[in-house]
JSON list of C-alpha atoms in Angstrom, two decimals:
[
{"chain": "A", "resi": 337, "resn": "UNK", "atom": "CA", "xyz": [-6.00, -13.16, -14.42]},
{"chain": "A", "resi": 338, "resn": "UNK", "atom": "CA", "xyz": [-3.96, -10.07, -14.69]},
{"chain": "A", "resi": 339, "resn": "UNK", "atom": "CA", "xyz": [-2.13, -7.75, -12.34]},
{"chain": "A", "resi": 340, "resn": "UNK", "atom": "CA", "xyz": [-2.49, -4.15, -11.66]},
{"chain": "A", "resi": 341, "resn": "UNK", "atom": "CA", "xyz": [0.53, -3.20, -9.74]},
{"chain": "A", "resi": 342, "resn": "UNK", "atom": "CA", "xyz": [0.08, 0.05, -7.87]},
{"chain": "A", "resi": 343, "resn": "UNK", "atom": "CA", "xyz": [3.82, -0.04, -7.41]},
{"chain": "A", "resi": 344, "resn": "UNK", "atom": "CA", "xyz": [4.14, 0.82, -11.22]},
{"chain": "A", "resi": 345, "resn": "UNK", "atom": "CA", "xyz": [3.06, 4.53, -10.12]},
{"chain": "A", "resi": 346, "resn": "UNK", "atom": "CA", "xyz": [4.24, 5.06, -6.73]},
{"chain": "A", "resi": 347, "resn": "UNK", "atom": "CA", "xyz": [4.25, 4.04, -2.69]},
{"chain": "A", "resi": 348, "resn": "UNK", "atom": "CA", "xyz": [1.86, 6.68, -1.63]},
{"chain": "A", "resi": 349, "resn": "UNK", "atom": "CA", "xyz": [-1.52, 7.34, -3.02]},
{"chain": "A", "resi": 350, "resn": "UNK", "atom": "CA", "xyz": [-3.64, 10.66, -0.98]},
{"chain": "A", "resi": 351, "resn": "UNK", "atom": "CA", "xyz": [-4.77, 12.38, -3.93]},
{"chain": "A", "resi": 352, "resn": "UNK", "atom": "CA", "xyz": [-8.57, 11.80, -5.89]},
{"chain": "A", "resi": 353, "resn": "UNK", "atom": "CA", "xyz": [-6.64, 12.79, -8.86]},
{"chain": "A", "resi": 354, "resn": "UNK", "atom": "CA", "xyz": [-4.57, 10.23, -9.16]},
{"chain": "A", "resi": 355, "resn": "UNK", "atom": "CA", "xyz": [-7.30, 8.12, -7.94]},
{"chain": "A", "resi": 356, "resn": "UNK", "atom": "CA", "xyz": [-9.25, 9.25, -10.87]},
{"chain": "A", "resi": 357, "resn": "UNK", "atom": "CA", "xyz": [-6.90, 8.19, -13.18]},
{"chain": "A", "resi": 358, "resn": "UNK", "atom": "CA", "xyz": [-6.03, 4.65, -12.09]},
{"chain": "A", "resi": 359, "resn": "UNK", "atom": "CA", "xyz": [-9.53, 3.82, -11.74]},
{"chain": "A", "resi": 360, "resn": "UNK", "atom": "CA", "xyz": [-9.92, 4.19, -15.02]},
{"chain": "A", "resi": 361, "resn": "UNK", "atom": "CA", "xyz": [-7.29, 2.03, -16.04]},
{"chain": "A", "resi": 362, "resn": "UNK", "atom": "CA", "xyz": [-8.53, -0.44, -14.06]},
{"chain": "A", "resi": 363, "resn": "UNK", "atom": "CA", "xyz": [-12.04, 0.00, -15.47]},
{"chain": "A", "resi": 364, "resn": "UNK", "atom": "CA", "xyz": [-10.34, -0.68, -18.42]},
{"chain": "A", "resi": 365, "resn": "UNK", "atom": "CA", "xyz": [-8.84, -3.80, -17.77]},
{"chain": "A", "resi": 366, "resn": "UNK", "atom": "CA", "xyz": [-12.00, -4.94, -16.02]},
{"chain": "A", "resi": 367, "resn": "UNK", "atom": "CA", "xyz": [-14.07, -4.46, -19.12]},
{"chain": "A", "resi": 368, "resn": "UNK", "atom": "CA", "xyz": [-11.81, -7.13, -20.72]},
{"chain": "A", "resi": 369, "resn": "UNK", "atom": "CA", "xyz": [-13.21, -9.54, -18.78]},
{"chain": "A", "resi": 370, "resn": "UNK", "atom": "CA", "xyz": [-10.54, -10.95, -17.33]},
{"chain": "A", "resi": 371, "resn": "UNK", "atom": "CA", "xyz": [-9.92, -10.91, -13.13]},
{"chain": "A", "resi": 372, "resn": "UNK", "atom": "CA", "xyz": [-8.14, -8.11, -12.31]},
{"chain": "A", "resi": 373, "resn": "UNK", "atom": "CA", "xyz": [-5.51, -8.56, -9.37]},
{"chain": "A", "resi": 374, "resn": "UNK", "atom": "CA", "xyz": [-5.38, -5.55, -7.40]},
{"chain": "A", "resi": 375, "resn": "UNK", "atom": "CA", "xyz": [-2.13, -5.77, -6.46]},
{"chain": "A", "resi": 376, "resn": "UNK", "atom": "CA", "xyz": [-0.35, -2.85, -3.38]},
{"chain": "A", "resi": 377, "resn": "UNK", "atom": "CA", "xyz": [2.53, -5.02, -2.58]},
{"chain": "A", "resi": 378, "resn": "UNK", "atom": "CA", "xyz": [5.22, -2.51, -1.87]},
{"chain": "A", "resi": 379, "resn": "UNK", "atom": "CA", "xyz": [3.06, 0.61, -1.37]},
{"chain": "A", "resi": 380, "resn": "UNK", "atom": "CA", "xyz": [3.31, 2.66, 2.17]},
{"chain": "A", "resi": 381, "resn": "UNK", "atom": "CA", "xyz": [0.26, 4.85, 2.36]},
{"chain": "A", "resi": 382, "resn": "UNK", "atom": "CA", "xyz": [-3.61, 4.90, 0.69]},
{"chain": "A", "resi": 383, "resn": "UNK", "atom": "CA", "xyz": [-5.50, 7.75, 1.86]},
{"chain": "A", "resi": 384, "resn": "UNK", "atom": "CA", "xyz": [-9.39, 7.20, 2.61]},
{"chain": "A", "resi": 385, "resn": "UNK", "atom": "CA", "xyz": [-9.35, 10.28, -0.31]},
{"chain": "A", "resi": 386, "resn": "UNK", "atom": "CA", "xyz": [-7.40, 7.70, -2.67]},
{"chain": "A", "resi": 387, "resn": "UNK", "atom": "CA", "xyz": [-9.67, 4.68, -1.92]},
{"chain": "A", "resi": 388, "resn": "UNK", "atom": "CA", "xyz": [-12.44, 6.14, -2.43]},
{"chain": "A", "resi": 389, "resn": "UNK", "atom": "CA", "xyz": [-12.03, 7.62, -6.10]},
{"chain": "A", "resi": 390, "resn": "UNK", "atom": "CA", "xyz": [-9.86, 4.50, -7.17]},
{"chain": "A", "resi": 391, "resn": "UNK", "atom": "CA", "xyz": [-11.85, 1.90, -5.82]},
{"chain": "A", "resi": 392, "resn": "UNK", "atom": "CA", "xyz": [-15.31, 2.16, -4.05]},
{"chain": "A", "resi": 393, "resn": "UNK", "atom": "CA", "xyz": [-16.25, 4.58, -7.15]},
{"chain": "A", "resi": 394, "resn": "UNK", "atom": "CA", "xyz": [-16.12, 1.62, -9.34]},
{"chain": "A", "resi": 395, "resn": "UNK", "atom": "CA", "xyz": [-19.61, 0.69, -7.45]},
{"chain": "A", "resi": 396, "resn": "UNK", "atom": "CA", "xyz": [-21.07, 3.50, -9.77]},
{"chain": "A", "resi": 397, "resn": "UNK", "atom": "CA", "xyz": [-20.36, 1.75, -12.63]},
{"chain": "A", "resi": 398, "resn": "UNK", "atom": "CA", "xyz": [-20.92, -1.90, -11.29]},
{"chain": "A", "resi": 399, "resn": "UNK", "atom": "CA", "xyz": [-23.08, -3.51, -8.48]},
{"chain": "A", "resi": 400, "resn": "UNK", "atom": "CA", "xyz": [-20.75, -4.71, -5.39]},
{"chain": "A", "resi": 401, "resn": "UNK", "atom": "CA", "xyz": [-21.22, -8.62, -6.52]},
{"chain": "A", "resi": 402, "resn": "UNK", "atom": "CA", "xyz": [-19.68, -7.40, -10.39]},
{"chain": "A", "resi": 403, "resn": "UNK", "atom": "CA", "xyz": [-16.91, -5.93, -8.54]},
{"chain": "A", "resi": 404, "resn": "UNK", "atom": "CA", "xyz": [-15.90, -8.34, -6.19]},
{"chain": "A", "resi": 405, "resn": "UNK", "atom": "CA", "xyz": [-16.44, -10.98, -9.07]},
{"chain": "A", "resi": 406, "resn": "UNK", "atom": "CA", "xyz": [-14.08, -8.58, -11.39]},
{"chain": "A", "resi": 407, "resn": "UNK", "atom": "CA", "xyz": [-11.44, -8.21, -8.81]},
{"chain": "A", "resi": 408, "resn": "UNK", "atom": "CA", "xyz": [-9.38, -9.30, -6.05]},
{"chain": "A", "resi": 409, "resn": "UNK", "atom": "CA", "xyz": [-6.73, -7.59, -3.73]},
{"chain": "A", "resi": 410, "resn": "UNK", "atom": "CA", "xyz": [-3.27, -8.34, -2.65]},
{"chain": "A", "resi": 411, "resn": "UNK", "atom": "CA", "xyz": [-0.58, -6.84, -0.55]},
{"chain": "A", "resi": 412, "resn": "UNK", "atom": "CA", "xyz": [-2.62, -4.56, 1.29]},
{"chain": "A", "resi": 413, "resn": "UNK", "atom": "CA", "xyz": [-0.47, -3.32, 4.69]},
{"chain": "A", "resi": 414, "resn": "UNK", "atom": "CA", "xyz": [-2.93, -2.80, 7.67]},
{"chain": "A", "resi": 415, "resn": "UNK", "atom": "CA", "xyz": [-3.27, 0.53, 7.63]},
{"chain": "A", "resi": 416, "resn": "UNK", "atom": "CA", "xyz": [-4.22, 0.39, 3.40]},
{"chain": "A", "resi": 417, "resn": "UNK", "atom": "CA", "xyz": [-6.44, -2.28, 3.83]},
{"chain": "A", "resi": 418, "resn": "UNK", "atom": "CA", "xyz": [-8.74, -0.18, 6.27]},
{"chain": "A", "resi": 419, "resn": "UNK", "atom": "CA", "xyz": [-8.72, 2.47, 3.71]},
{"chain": "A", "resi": 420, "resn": "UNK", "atom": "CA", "xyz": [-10.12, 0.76, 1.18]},
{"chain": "A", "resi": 421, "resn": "UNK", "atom": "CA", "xyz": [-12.80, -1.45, 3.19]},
{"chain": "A", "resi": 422, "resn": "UNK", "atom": "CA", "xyz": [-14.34, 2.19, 4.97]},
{"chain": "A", "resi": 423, "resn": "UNK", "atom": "CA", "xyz": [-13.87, 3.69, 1.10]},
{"chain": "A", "resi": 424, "resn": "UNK", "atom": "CA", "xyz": [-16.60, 0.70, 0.05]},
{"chain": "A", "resi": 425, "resn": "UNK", "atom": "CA", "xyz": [-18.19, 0.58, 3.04]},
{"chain": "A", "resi": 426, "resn": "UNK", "atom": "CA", "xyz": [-19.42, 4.61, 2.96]},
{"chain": "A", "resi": 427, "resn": "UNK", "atom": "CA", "xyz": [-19.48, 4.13, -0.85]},
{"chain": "A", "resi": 428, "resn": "UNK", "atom": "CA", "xyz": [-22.14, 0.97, -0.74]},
{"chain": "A", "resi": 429, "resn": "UNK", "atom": "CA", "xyz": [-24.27, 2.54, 2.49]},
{"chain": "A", "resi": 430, "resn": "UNK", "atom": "CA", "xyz": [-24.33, 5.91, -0.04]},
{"chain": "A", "resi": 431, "resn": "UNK", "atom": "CA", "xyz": [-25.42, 4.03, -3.11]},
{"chain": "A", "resi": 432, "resn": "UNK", "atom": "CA", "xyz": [-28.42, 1.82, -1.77]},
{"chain": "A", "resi": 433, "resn": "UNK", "atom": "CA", "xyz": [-29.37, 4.59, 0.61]},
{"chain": "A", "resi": 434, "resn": "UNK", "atom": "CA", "xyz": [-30.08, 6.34, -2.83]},
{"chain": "A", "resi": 435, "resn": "UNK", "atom": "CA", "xyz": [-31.37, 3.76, -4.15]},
{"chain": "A", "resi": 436, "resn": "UNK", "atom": "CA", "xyz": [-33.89, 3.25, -1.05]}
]
């Protein structure tokens, strides 16, 4: 396994930019193969915005079961946590209703 540490590049994410740009990091490290350990210990704030473009867009590239196999989350505050589960929630309901 192998950490991503979202701590590295700050304690607040809003922005799709920078959402942009980690996800593909972590698509990076993903494609290695090895479990990546999604890891918010130490950060304050994740916008819906942030989750969204960092994390539930990896479903474009991978079906949920890849992802969750891929990757597993720590040190998500309450308030981070919901972010990312409504990010993958709208994200998935999006993708199969396309799919449909």
């Amino acid at each position: 396994m192998v950490e991503f540490k979202f701590i590295d590049y700050g304690t607040d994410f809003g922005t799709r930019d920078m959402g942009q740009k980690l996800r593909q990091k972590l698509l990076d490290m993903i494609a290695t193969g090895e479990k990546v350990i999604l890891d918010f210990t130490g950060v304050n704030v994740v916008s819906n915005a942030f989750a969204d473009e960092c994390i539930a867009k990896m479903l474009l590239d991978m079906p949920l079961d890849e992802l969750k196999h891929h990757t597993t989350f720590r040190g998500l505050n309450p308030l981070a946590e919901r972010s990312v589960l409504v990010a993958l929630q709208r994200r998935y309901k999006l993708i199969t209703s396309e799919n449909d």
